[in-house]
Amino acid sequence: MTASHRQQSNRERILFCYVLGLLWNTGTGKIHYSVPEEMEKGSLVGDIAKDIGLKPRELSERGARIVSGGKKQHFALNVRSGSLVTVDRIDREELCPGSLKCLLNVEILLEDKVKIYGLEVEVTDINDNAPRFQENEVDIEISEQATLGTKCRLPNAWDLDMGMNGLQSYQLSPNPHFSLLMQSKADGAKYPELVLERALDREEEPVHHLILTASDGGDPVRSGTVRVRVIVLDANDNAPVFTQSVYSVSIPENVPVGTWLLTVNATDPDEGINGEVTYFWNIHNKAKQMFELDSHSGRISTVGNLNHEESGFYEMEVQAKDNAGLFARANVLVTVVDVNDNAPEVTIASLITSVPEGSPSGTVIALLNVHDQDSGENGLVTCSIPSNRPFKLEKNYGNYYSLVTNTALDREQVSEYNITVTATDFGAPPLSTDTLITLHVADVNDNPPAFSQTSYSAYIRENNPRGASIYSVTASDPDSEKNAQITYTIANDIFQEDPLSSYVSINSETGVLYALRSFDYEKFRDLQLRVTATDSGEPPLNNSVFLTLFILDQNDNSPEILYPTFPTDGSRGVELAPRSAEPGYLVTKVVAVDGDSGQNAWLFYRLLKATEPGLFSVACITVRSGLLGHSSTKTPSSRILWWQSQTKASHPSPPL
Ligand SMILES: *[C@@H]1O[C@H](CO)[C@@H](O)[C@H](O)[C@H]1NC(C)=O
Ligand SMILES: *[C@@H]1O[C@H](CO)[C@@H](O)[C@H](O)[C@H]1NC(C)=O
């Protein structure tokens, strides 16, 4: 395009870097101008004066004006310069929407000659409009399982400008999943489509943000954009996934039923109902009786009483399923921790209920087995017995303990032992079990009978009846039964040429001694016996003791006058005394003896008969014979004195 006429307004802004107008005579005889849209107000459109053959000044002189006919005029006459100028900005797209050519007709009237000139002003397009989309943002939904090549409509853009200034092309922001395809309608109109190039995964990227740009061909290029949100629709294409492949928990065995253990959790990345997960056991019956799984929450809790001793560990499989039957597995490990709930158990593997006394130290009494159902420290057991007993516990093989004697036992001291064996575990608090072992100490004949005295003395009056019980000896034997059964015997010595057994006998069971004779003190005064006590043990043990039997005197002998001797010829005995005998003259001695002893042998003398009483007297003296053991039987004891007494004994006796 070239300007046929160019004129610069001297008073106005410089606007005309553009080609302003084009004048040519069309076949219609109209003057033709061309002006770009959007020019400043007052812009020159054409030099009217010149084109109708007038001087500029003549325009006003001849009353030139634009005939409006009531319509809005976009042009005005500048009568001073004789040119046609714009009266405001002209927007081609507003004036001639959708038209390829925008022609405005202007009629100019010269009033003086009433002449009309027709003008045609073509408003040419400039690229003043960018392509535009109806919305700023559009959403497109595609299933994540859509096949490659799937197409979706994209929004169209419009550009009010024409030709190259109009919409020329679309571009899509770079994206690995989608490409842009231009399609044409039957009428040749083009529209953009989105093509799926790479598979979608909602779980990976649920929304793709794209920008569609529409560009025109102007210079400079104008463009418009729309944000395209591609929303990936869910398909149940994901299996649930457990948050852990193994869930472990340790729990004391004594937790109450209903205790929560853990919660398994499987998540399904799918949406809504596709992502709903239910849980199932895949376990054997025994564990099912112990644990409950909530199919919705995944909570696992106990429904039975756990027992570490029965089962200390459970390994269970839990499954999570979604609505499409897709599932996942996880393992649940439950460790049942021991609690010290079992006391030790003591089993007597072997027991001697009776042990002979005197058995050597170390004799095994019992073999005990200790066991505790608990584990670890709770199952470790020690055994003990009271320390003041003559026994000890020795650790034997494994969990066995031997109860052995610590010293030789003496039945005579303690015949029965109650031994309490205490088994204690190491739990906190510890539990213990007492086991009572009763041990009898069997008798051994280790004690001889014992007499209570080292020797015995017994006294018996002479002239005792035969068979009289004299005395009783008793020996004791601390042993028991036969070992304590005592038999008494007397050693059968010879006494005064007779065996002792003819004097005395003993009841072998009671130890009572009997006189077999009547004893005569005057024959013997004592008798020594050896009494033996013998038990019935095997072999028997015995002990002897001496018993002295003293015969006690009885007054069983009359005194016997030894002098003067009683005449045997029937005559009387005669004693002579001189006439001149002084008082106190010893007439004769009377000597008498008594077989008895002691007081029984004390003699008293007295004149029985005298012709002349008063002439003679008996010096009544006694001679105490010696005590037992002193022979006095043959010793003269007294004298008859004439008024006077004297003793033969060395020590004087008091006169009577
Ligand atoms: C399950 O795990 C997911 C992911 O770790 C978490 O967001 C959700 O809260 C968990 N559910 C439960 C019930 O703990
Ligand atoms: C031992 O225990 C038994 C039974 O408890 C009891 O009868 C007996 O008298 C006890 N013996 C001793 C020596 O304590």
mmCIF file of N, CA, C and O in Angstrom, residues 226-291:
data_model
loop_
_atom_site.group_PDB
_atom_site.id
_atom_site.type_symbol
_atom_site.label_atom_id
_atom_site.label_comp_id
_atom_site.label_asym_id
_atom_site.label_seq_id
_atom_site.Cartn_x
_atom_site.Cartn_y
_atom_site.Cartn_z
ATOM 1 N N VAL A 226 -4.690 -20.571 27.608
ATOM 2 C CA VAL A 226 -5.680 -21.130 28.515
ATOM 3 C C VAL A 226 -4.957 -22.215 29.313
ATOM 4 O O VAL A 226 -4.114 -22.938 28.776
ATOM 5 N N ARG A 227 -5.270 -22.243 30.620
ATOM 6 C CA ARG A 227 -4.693 -23.317 31.434
ATOM 7 C C ARG A 227 -5.583 -24.534 31.294
ATOM 8 O O ARG A 227 -6.800 -24.461 31.468
ATOM 9 N N VAL A 228 -4.976 -25.624 30.976
ATOM 10 C CA VAL A 228 -5.730 -26.865 30.807
ATOM 11 C C VAL A 228 -5.339 -27.799 31.949
ATOM 12 O O VAL A 228 -4.159 -28.119 32.112
ATOM 13 N N ARG A 229 -6.317 -28.159 32.744
ATOM 14 C CA ARG A 229 -6.052 -29.128 33.810
ATOM 15 C C ARG A 229 -6.559 -30.472 33.345
ATOM 16 O O ARG A 229 -7.757 -30.661 33.134
ATOM 17 N N VAL A 230 -5.630 -31.397 33.176
ATOM 18 C CA VAL A 230 -6.054 -32.737 32.797
ATOM 19 C C VAL A 230 -6.192 -33.533 34.093
ATOM 20 O O VAL A 230 -5.212 -33.758 34.807
ATOM 21 N N ILE A 231 -7.419 -33.890 34.415
ATOM 22 C CA ILE A 231 -7.679 -34.631 35.655
ATOM 23 C C ILE A 231 -7.729 -36.100 35.310
ATOM 24 O O ILE A 231 -8.525 -36.539 34.466
ATOM 25 N N VAL A 232 -6.840 -36.843 35.955
ATOM 26 C CA VAL A 232 -6.756 -38.265 35.656
ATOM 27 C C VAL A 232 -7.764 -38.984 36.540
ATOM 28 O O VAL A 232 -7.730 -38.854 37.765
ATOM 29 N N LEU A 233 -8.681 -39.681 35.914
ATOM 30 C CA LEU A 233 -9.719 -40.370 36.676
ATOM 31 C C LEU A 233 -9.189 -41.709 37.160
ATOM 32 O O LEU A 233 -8.467 -42.400 36.455
ATOM 33 N N ASP A 234 -9.595 -42.033 38.393
ATOM 34 C CA ASP A 234 -9.068 -43.241 39.020
ATOM 35 C C ASP A 234 -9.649 -44.493 38.410
ATOM 36 O O ASP A 234 -10.824 -44.558 38.047
ATOM 37 N N ALA A 235 -8.812 -45.506 38.333
ATOM 38 C CA ALA A 235 -9.267 -46.859 38.039
ATOM 39 C C ALA A 235 -8.664 -47.721 39.130
ATOM 40 O O ALA A 235 -7.625 -47.388 39.690
ATOM 41 N N ASN A 236 -9.341 -48.791 39.474
ATOM 42 C CA ASN A 236 -8.821 -49.617 40.570
ATOM 43 C C ASN A 236 -7.668 -50.452 40.047
ATOM 44 O O ASN A 236 -7.771 -51.644 39.837
ATOM 45 N N ASP A 237 -6.608 -49.811 39.867
ATOM 46 C CA ASP A 237 -5.459 -50.472 39.259
ATOM 47 C C ASP A 237 -4.326 -50.679 40.254
ATOM 48 O O ASP A 237 -3.237 -51.078 39.891
ATOM 49 N N ASN A 238 -4.589 -50.388 41.544
ATOM 50 C CA ASN A 238 -3.528 -50.546 42.535
ATOM 51 C C ASN A 238 -3.980 -51.483 43.636
ATOM 52 O O ASN A 238 -5.088 -51.362 44.149
ATOM 53 N N ALA A 239 -3.090 -52.377 43.989
ATOM 54 C CA ALA A 239 -3.359 -53.247 45.133
ATOM 55 C C ALA A 239 -3.031 -52.476 46.405
ATOM 56 O O ALA A 239 -2.217 -51.553 46.381
ATOM 57 N N PRO A 240 -3.671 -52.848 47.469
ATOM 58 C CA PRO A 240 -3.288 -52.219 48.737
ATOM 59 C C PRO A 240 -1.821 -52.531 49.033
ATOM 60 O O PRO A 240 -1.286 -53.534 48.555
ATOM 61 N N VAL A 241 -1.216 -51.696 49.813
ATOM 62 C CA VAL A 241 0.181 -51.919 50.210
ATOM 63 C C VAL A 241 0.249 -51.708 51.715
ATOM 64 O O VAL A 241 -0.238 -50.702 52.230
ATOM 65 N N PHE A 242 0.814 -52.682 52.384
ATOM 66 C CA PHE A 242 0.968 -52.529 53.829
ATOM 67 C C PHE A 242 2.071 -51.524 54.123
ATOM 68 O O PHE A 242 3.079 -51.463 53.402
ATOM 69 N N THR A 243 1.881 -50.789 55.178
ATOM 70 C CA THR A 243 2.905 -49.802 55.550
ATOM 71 C C THR A 243 4.179 -50.483 56.022
ATOM 72 O O THR A 243 5.249 -49.911 55.948
ATOM 73 N N GLN A 244 4.030 -51.731 56.490
ATOM 74 C CA GLN A 244 5.212 -52.491 56.873
ATOM 75 C C GLN A 244 5.004 -53.896 56.356
ATOM 76 O O GLN A 244 3.873 -54.388 56.316
ATOM 77 N N SER A 245 6.089 -54.542 55.988
ATOM 78 C CA SER A 245 5.927 -55.922 55.554
ATOM 79 C C SER A 245 5.838 -56.842 56.756
ATOM 80 O O SER A 245 5.282 -57.925 56.685
ATOM 81 N N VAL A 246 6.399 -56.386 57.861
ATOM 82 C CA VAL A 246 6.358 -57.181 59.085
ATOM 83 C C VAL A 246 5.955 -56.255 60.223
ATOM 84 O O VAL A 246 6.516 -55.174 60.380
ATOM 85 N N TYR A 247 4.972 -56.688 60.967
ATOM 86 C CA TYR A 247 4.571 -55.954 62.167
ATOM 87 C C TYR A 247 4.953 -56.814 63.367
ATOM 88 O O TYR A 247 4.568 -57.980 63.408
ATOM 89 N N SER A 248 5.718 -56.243 64.257
ATOM 90 C CA SER A 248 6.149 -57.021 65.417
ATOM 91 C C SER A 248 5.668 -56.346 66.678
ATOM 92 O O SER A 248 5.617 -55.123 66.759
ATOM 93 N N VAL A 249 5.355 -57.192 67.638
ATOM 94 C CA VAL A 249 4.992 -56.655 68.939
ATOM 95 C C VAL A 249 5.382 -57.683 69.992
ATOM 96 O O VAL A 249 5.368 -58.886 69.737
ATOM 97 N N SER A 250 5.799 -57.171 71.119
ATOM 98 C CA SER A 250 6.103 -58.025 72.267
ATOM 99 C C SER A 250 5.097 -57.692 73.346
ATOM 100 O O SER A 250 4.831 -56.521 73.606
ATOM 101 N N ILE A 251 4.573 -58.720 73.962
ATOM 102 C CA ILE A 251 3.505 -58.479 74.918
ATOM 103 C C ILE A 251 3.660 -59.440 76.089
ATOM 104 O O ILE A 251 3.970 -60.599 75.879
ATOM 105 N N PRO A 252 3.504 -58.946 77.310
ATOM 106 C CA PRO A 252 3.611 -59.871 78.446
ATOM 107 C C PRO A 252 2.481 -60.868 78.401
ATOM 108 O O PRO A 252 1.368 -60.549 77.968
ATOM 109 N N GLU A 253 2.748 -62.069 78.827
ATOM 110 C CA GLU A 253 1.750 -63.124 78.696
ATOM 111 C C GLU A 253 0.520 -62.890 79.560
ATOM 112 O O GLU A 253 -0.509 -63.488 79.342
ATOM 113 N N ASN A 254 0.630 -62.014 80.552
ATOM 114 C CA ASN A 254 -0.501 -61.874 81.474
ATOM 115 C C ASN A 254 -1.415 -60.702 81.134
ATOM 116 O O ASN A 254 -2.165 -60.257 81.981
ATOM 117 N N VAL A 255 -1.346 -60.203 79.911
ATOM 118 C CA VAL A 255 -2.258 -59.103 79.580
ATOM 119 C C VAL A 255 -3.687 -59.628 79.549
ATOM 120 O O VAL A 255 -3.922 -60.783 79.204
ATOM 121 N N PRO A 256 -4.640 -58.770 79.935
ATOM 122 C CA PRO A 256 -6.026 -59.232 79.928
ATOM 123 C C PRO A 256 -6.536 -59.437 78.507
ATOM 124 O O PRO A 256 -6.012 -58.864 77.546
ATOM 125 N N VAL A 257 -7.559 -60.258 78.403
ATOM 126 C CA VAL A 257 -8.193 -60.503 77.111
ATOM 127 C C VAL A 257 -8.717 -59.173 76.578
ATOM 128 O O VAL A 257 -9.254 -58.357 77.320
ATOM 129 N N GLY A 258 -8.535 -58.967 75.310
ATOM 130 C CA GLY A 258 -9.017 -57.732 74.700
ATOM 131 C C GLY A 258 -7.955 -56.657 74.599
ATOM 132 O O GLY A 258 -8.243 -55.559 74.146
ATOM 133 N N THR A 259 -6.753 -56.983 74.980
ATOM 134 C CA THR A 259 -5.678 -55.987 74.909
ATOM 135 C C THR A 259 -5.310 -55.722 73.456
ATOM 136 O O THR A 259 -5.143 -56.649 72.661
ATOM 137 N N TRP A 260 -5.205 -54.430 73.144
ATOM 138 C CA TRP A 260 -4.812 -54.060 71.797
ATOM 139 C C TRP A 260 -3.328 -54.319 71.623
ATOM 140 O O TRP A 260 -2.517 -53.943 72.469
ATOM 141 N N LEU A 261 -2.979 -54.966 70.522
ATOM 142 C CA LEU A 261 -1.568 -55.269 70.287
ATOM 143 C C LEU A 261 -0.950 -54.297 69.300
ATOM 144 O O LEU A 261 0.046 -53.654 69.584
ATOM 145 N N LEU A 262 -1.566 -54.202 68.140
ATOM 146 C CA LEU A 262 -1.041 -53.315 67.126
ATOM 147 C C LEU A 262 -2.126 -53.132 66.081
ATOM 148 O O LEU A 262 -3.148 -53.818 66.094
ATOM 149 N N THR A 263 -1.879 -52.212 65.200
ATOM 150 C CA THR A 263 -2.819 -51.982 64.112
ATOM 151 C C THR A 263 -2.042 -52.095 62.812
ATOM 152 O O THR A 263 -1.056 -51.403 62.625
ATOM 153 N N VAL A 264 -2.507 -53.019 61.977
ATOM 154 C CA VAL A 264 -1.882 -53.106 60.660
ATOM 155 C C VAL A 264 -2.537 -52.046 59.786
ATOM 156 O O VAL A 264 -3.666 -51.627 60.027
ATOM 157 N N ASN A 265 -1.822 -51.629 58.792
ATOM 158 C CA ASN A 265 -2.320 -50.535 57.976
ATOM 159 C C ASN A 265 -1.872 -50.760 56.545
ATOM 160 O O ASN A 265 -0.685 -50.815 56.259
ATOM 161 N N ALA A 266 -2.835 -50.964 55.713
ATOM 162 C CA ALA A 266 -2.507 -51.063 54.296
ATOM 163 C C ALA A 266 -3.179 -49.883 53.612
ATOM 164 O O ALA A 266 -4.314 -49.538 53.932
ATOM 165 N N THR A 267 -2.463 -49.265 52.740
ATOM 166 C CA THR A 267 -3.047 -48.147 52.024
ATOM 167 C C THR A 267 -3.158 -48.528 50.566
ATOM 168 O O THR A 267 -2.328 -49.259 50.033
ATOM 169 N N ASP A 268 -4.232 -48.037 49.971
ATOM 170 C CA ASP A 268 -4.442 -48.299 48.555
ATOM 171 C C ASP A 268 -4.452 -46.933 47.884
ATOM 172 O O ASP A 268 -5.282 -46.086 48.210
ATOM 173 N N PRO A 269 -3.547 -46.727 46.967
ATOM 174 C CA PRO A 269 -3.456 -45.387 46.388
ATOM 175 C C PRO A 269 -4.659 -45.029 45.523
ATOM 176 O O PRO A 269 -4.829 -43.871 45.168
ATOM 177 N N ASP A 270 -5.488 -46.012 45.208
ATOM 178 C CA ASP A 270 -6.659 -45.660 44.429
ATOM 179 C C ASP A 270 -7.597 -44.799 45.254
ATOM 180 O O ASP A 270 -7.439 -44.658 46.450
ATOM 181 N N GLU A 271 -8.570 -44.241 44.510
ATOM 182 C CA GLU A 271 -9.426 -43.251 45.146
ATOM 183 C C GLU A 271 -10.719 -43.859 45.619
ATOM 184 O O GLU A 271 -11.207 -44.841 45.052
ATOM 185 N N GLY A 272 -11.289 -43.232 46.626
ATOM 186 C CA GLY A 272 -12.645 -43.555 47.037
ATOM 187 C C GLY A 272 -12.822 -45.025 47.298
ATOM 188 O O GLY A 272 -12.025 -45.660 47.989
ATOM 189 N N ILE A 273 -13.856 -45.572 46.693
ATOM 190 C CA ILE A 273 -14.196 -46.967 46.949
ATOM 191 C C ILE A 273 -13.097 -47.888 46.440
ATOM 192 O O ILE A 273 -12.887 -48.979 46.955
ATOM 193 N N ASN A 274 -12.397 -47.436 45.423
ATOM 194 C CA ASN A 274 -11.286 -48.242 44.904
ATOM 195 C C ASN A 274 -10.150 -48.363 45.908
ATOM 196 O O ASN A 274 -9.293 -49.230 45.808
ATOM 197 N N GLY A 275 -10.120 -47.424 46.829
ATOM 198 C CA GLY A 275 -9.021 -47.413 47.788
ATOM 199 C C GLY A 275 -9.420 -47.982 49.126
ATOM 200 O O GLY A 275 -8.633 -47.981 50.062
ATOM 201 N N GLU A 276 -10.644 -48.483 49.231
ATOM 202 C CA GLU A 276 -11.077 -49.049 50.508
ATOM 203 C C GLU A 276 -10.468 -50.423 50.698
ATOM 204 O O GLU A 276 -10.464 -51.245 49.783
ATOM 205 N N VAL A 277 -9.984 -50.637 51.910
ATOM 206 C CA VAL A 277 -9.235 -51.859 52.188
ATOM 207 C C VAL A 277 -9.906 -52.592 53.332
ATOM 208 O O VAL A 277 -10.340 -51.979 54.305
ATOM 209 N N THR A 278 -10.013 -53.910 53.190
ATOM 210 C CA THR A 278 -10.455 -54.721 54.330
ATOM 211 C C THR A 278 -9.367 -55.735 54.631
ATOM 212 O O THR A 278 -8.601 -56.131 53.751
ATOM 213 N N TYR A 279 -9.322 -56.129 55.902
ATOM 214 C CA TYR A 279 -8.235 -56.987 56.373
ATOM 215 C C TYR A 279 -8.763 -58.368 56.707
ATOM 216 O O TYR A 279 -9.869 -58.530 57.213
ATOM 217 N N PHE A 280 -7.941 -59.364 56.440
ATOM 218 C CA PHE A 280 -8.306 -60.758 56.732
ATOM 219 C C PHE A 280 -7.117 -61.472 57.328
ATOM 220 O O PHE A 280 -5.975 -61.177 56.994
ATOM 221 N N TRP A 281 -7.426 -62.440 58.159
ATOM 222 C CA TRP A 281 -6.372 -63.338 58.647
ATOM 223 C C TRP A 281 -6.091 -64.398 57.597
ATOM 224 O O TRP A 281 -6.998 -64.827 56.896
ATOM 225 N N ASN A 282 -4.915 -64.842 57.575
ATOM 226 C CA ASN A 282 -4.611 -66.062 56.839
ATOM 227 C C ASN A 282 -3.792 -66.918 57.794
ATOM 228 O O ASN A 282 -2.583 -67.054 57.650
ATOM 229 N N ILE A 283 -4.473 -67.410 58.839
ATOM 230 C CA ILE A 283 -3.733 -68.099 59.895
ATOM 231 C C ILE A 283 -4.461 -69.353 60.305
ATOM 232 O O ILE A 283 -5.614 -69.580 59.949
ATOM 233 N N HIS A 284 -3.763 -70.170 61.081
ATOM 234 C CA HIS A 284 -4.357 -71.413 61.557
ATOM 235 C C HIS A 284 -5.256 -71.118 62.762
ATOM 236 O O HIS A 284 -5.221 -70.049 63.357
ATOM 237 N N ASN A 285 -6.008 -72.144 63.124
ATOM 238 C CA ASN A 285 -7.062 -71.952 64.114
ATOM 239 C C ASN A 285 -6.571 -71.513 65.473
ATOM 240 O O ASN A 285 -7.214 -70.751 66.157
ATOM 241 N N LYS A 286 -5.436 -72.042 65.849
ATOM 242 C CA LYS A 286 -4.963 -71.791 67.217
ATOM 243 C C LYS A 286 -4.712 -70.295 67.404
ATOM 244 O O LYS A 286 -5.120 -69.706 68.406
ATOM 245 N N ALA A 287 -4.054 -69.714 66.429
ATOM 246 C CA ALA A 287 -3.783 -68.288 66.541
ATOM 247 C C ALA A 287 -5.078 -67.494 66.442
ATOM 248 O O ALA A 287 -5.241 -66.456 67.069
ATOM 249 N N LYS A 288 -6.026 -68.028 65.667
ATOM 250 C CA LYS A 288 -7.308 -67.339 65.518
ATOM 251 C C LYS A 288 -8.037 -67.249 66.845
ATOM 252 O O LYS A 288 -8.773 -66.307 67.103
ATOM 253 N N GLN A 289 -7.813 -68.266 67.685
ATOM 254 C CA GLN A 289 -8.463 -68.240 68.995
ATOM 255 C C GLN A 289 -7.796 -67.246 69.933
ATOM 256 O O GLN A 289 -8.312 -66.955 71.001
ATOM 257 N N MET A 290 -6.652 -66.793 69.557
ATOM 258 C CA MET A 290 -5.902 -65.891 70.423
ATOM 259 C C MET A 290 -6.033 -64.431 70.005
ATOM 260 O O MET A 290 -5.996 -63.540 70.832
ATOM 261 N N PHE A 291 -6.124 -64.232 68.687
ATOM 262 C CA PHE A 291 -6.033 -62.863 68.201
ATOM 263 C C PHE A 291 -7.214 -62.546 67.300
ATOM 264 O O PHE A 291 -7.675 -63.387 66.540
#
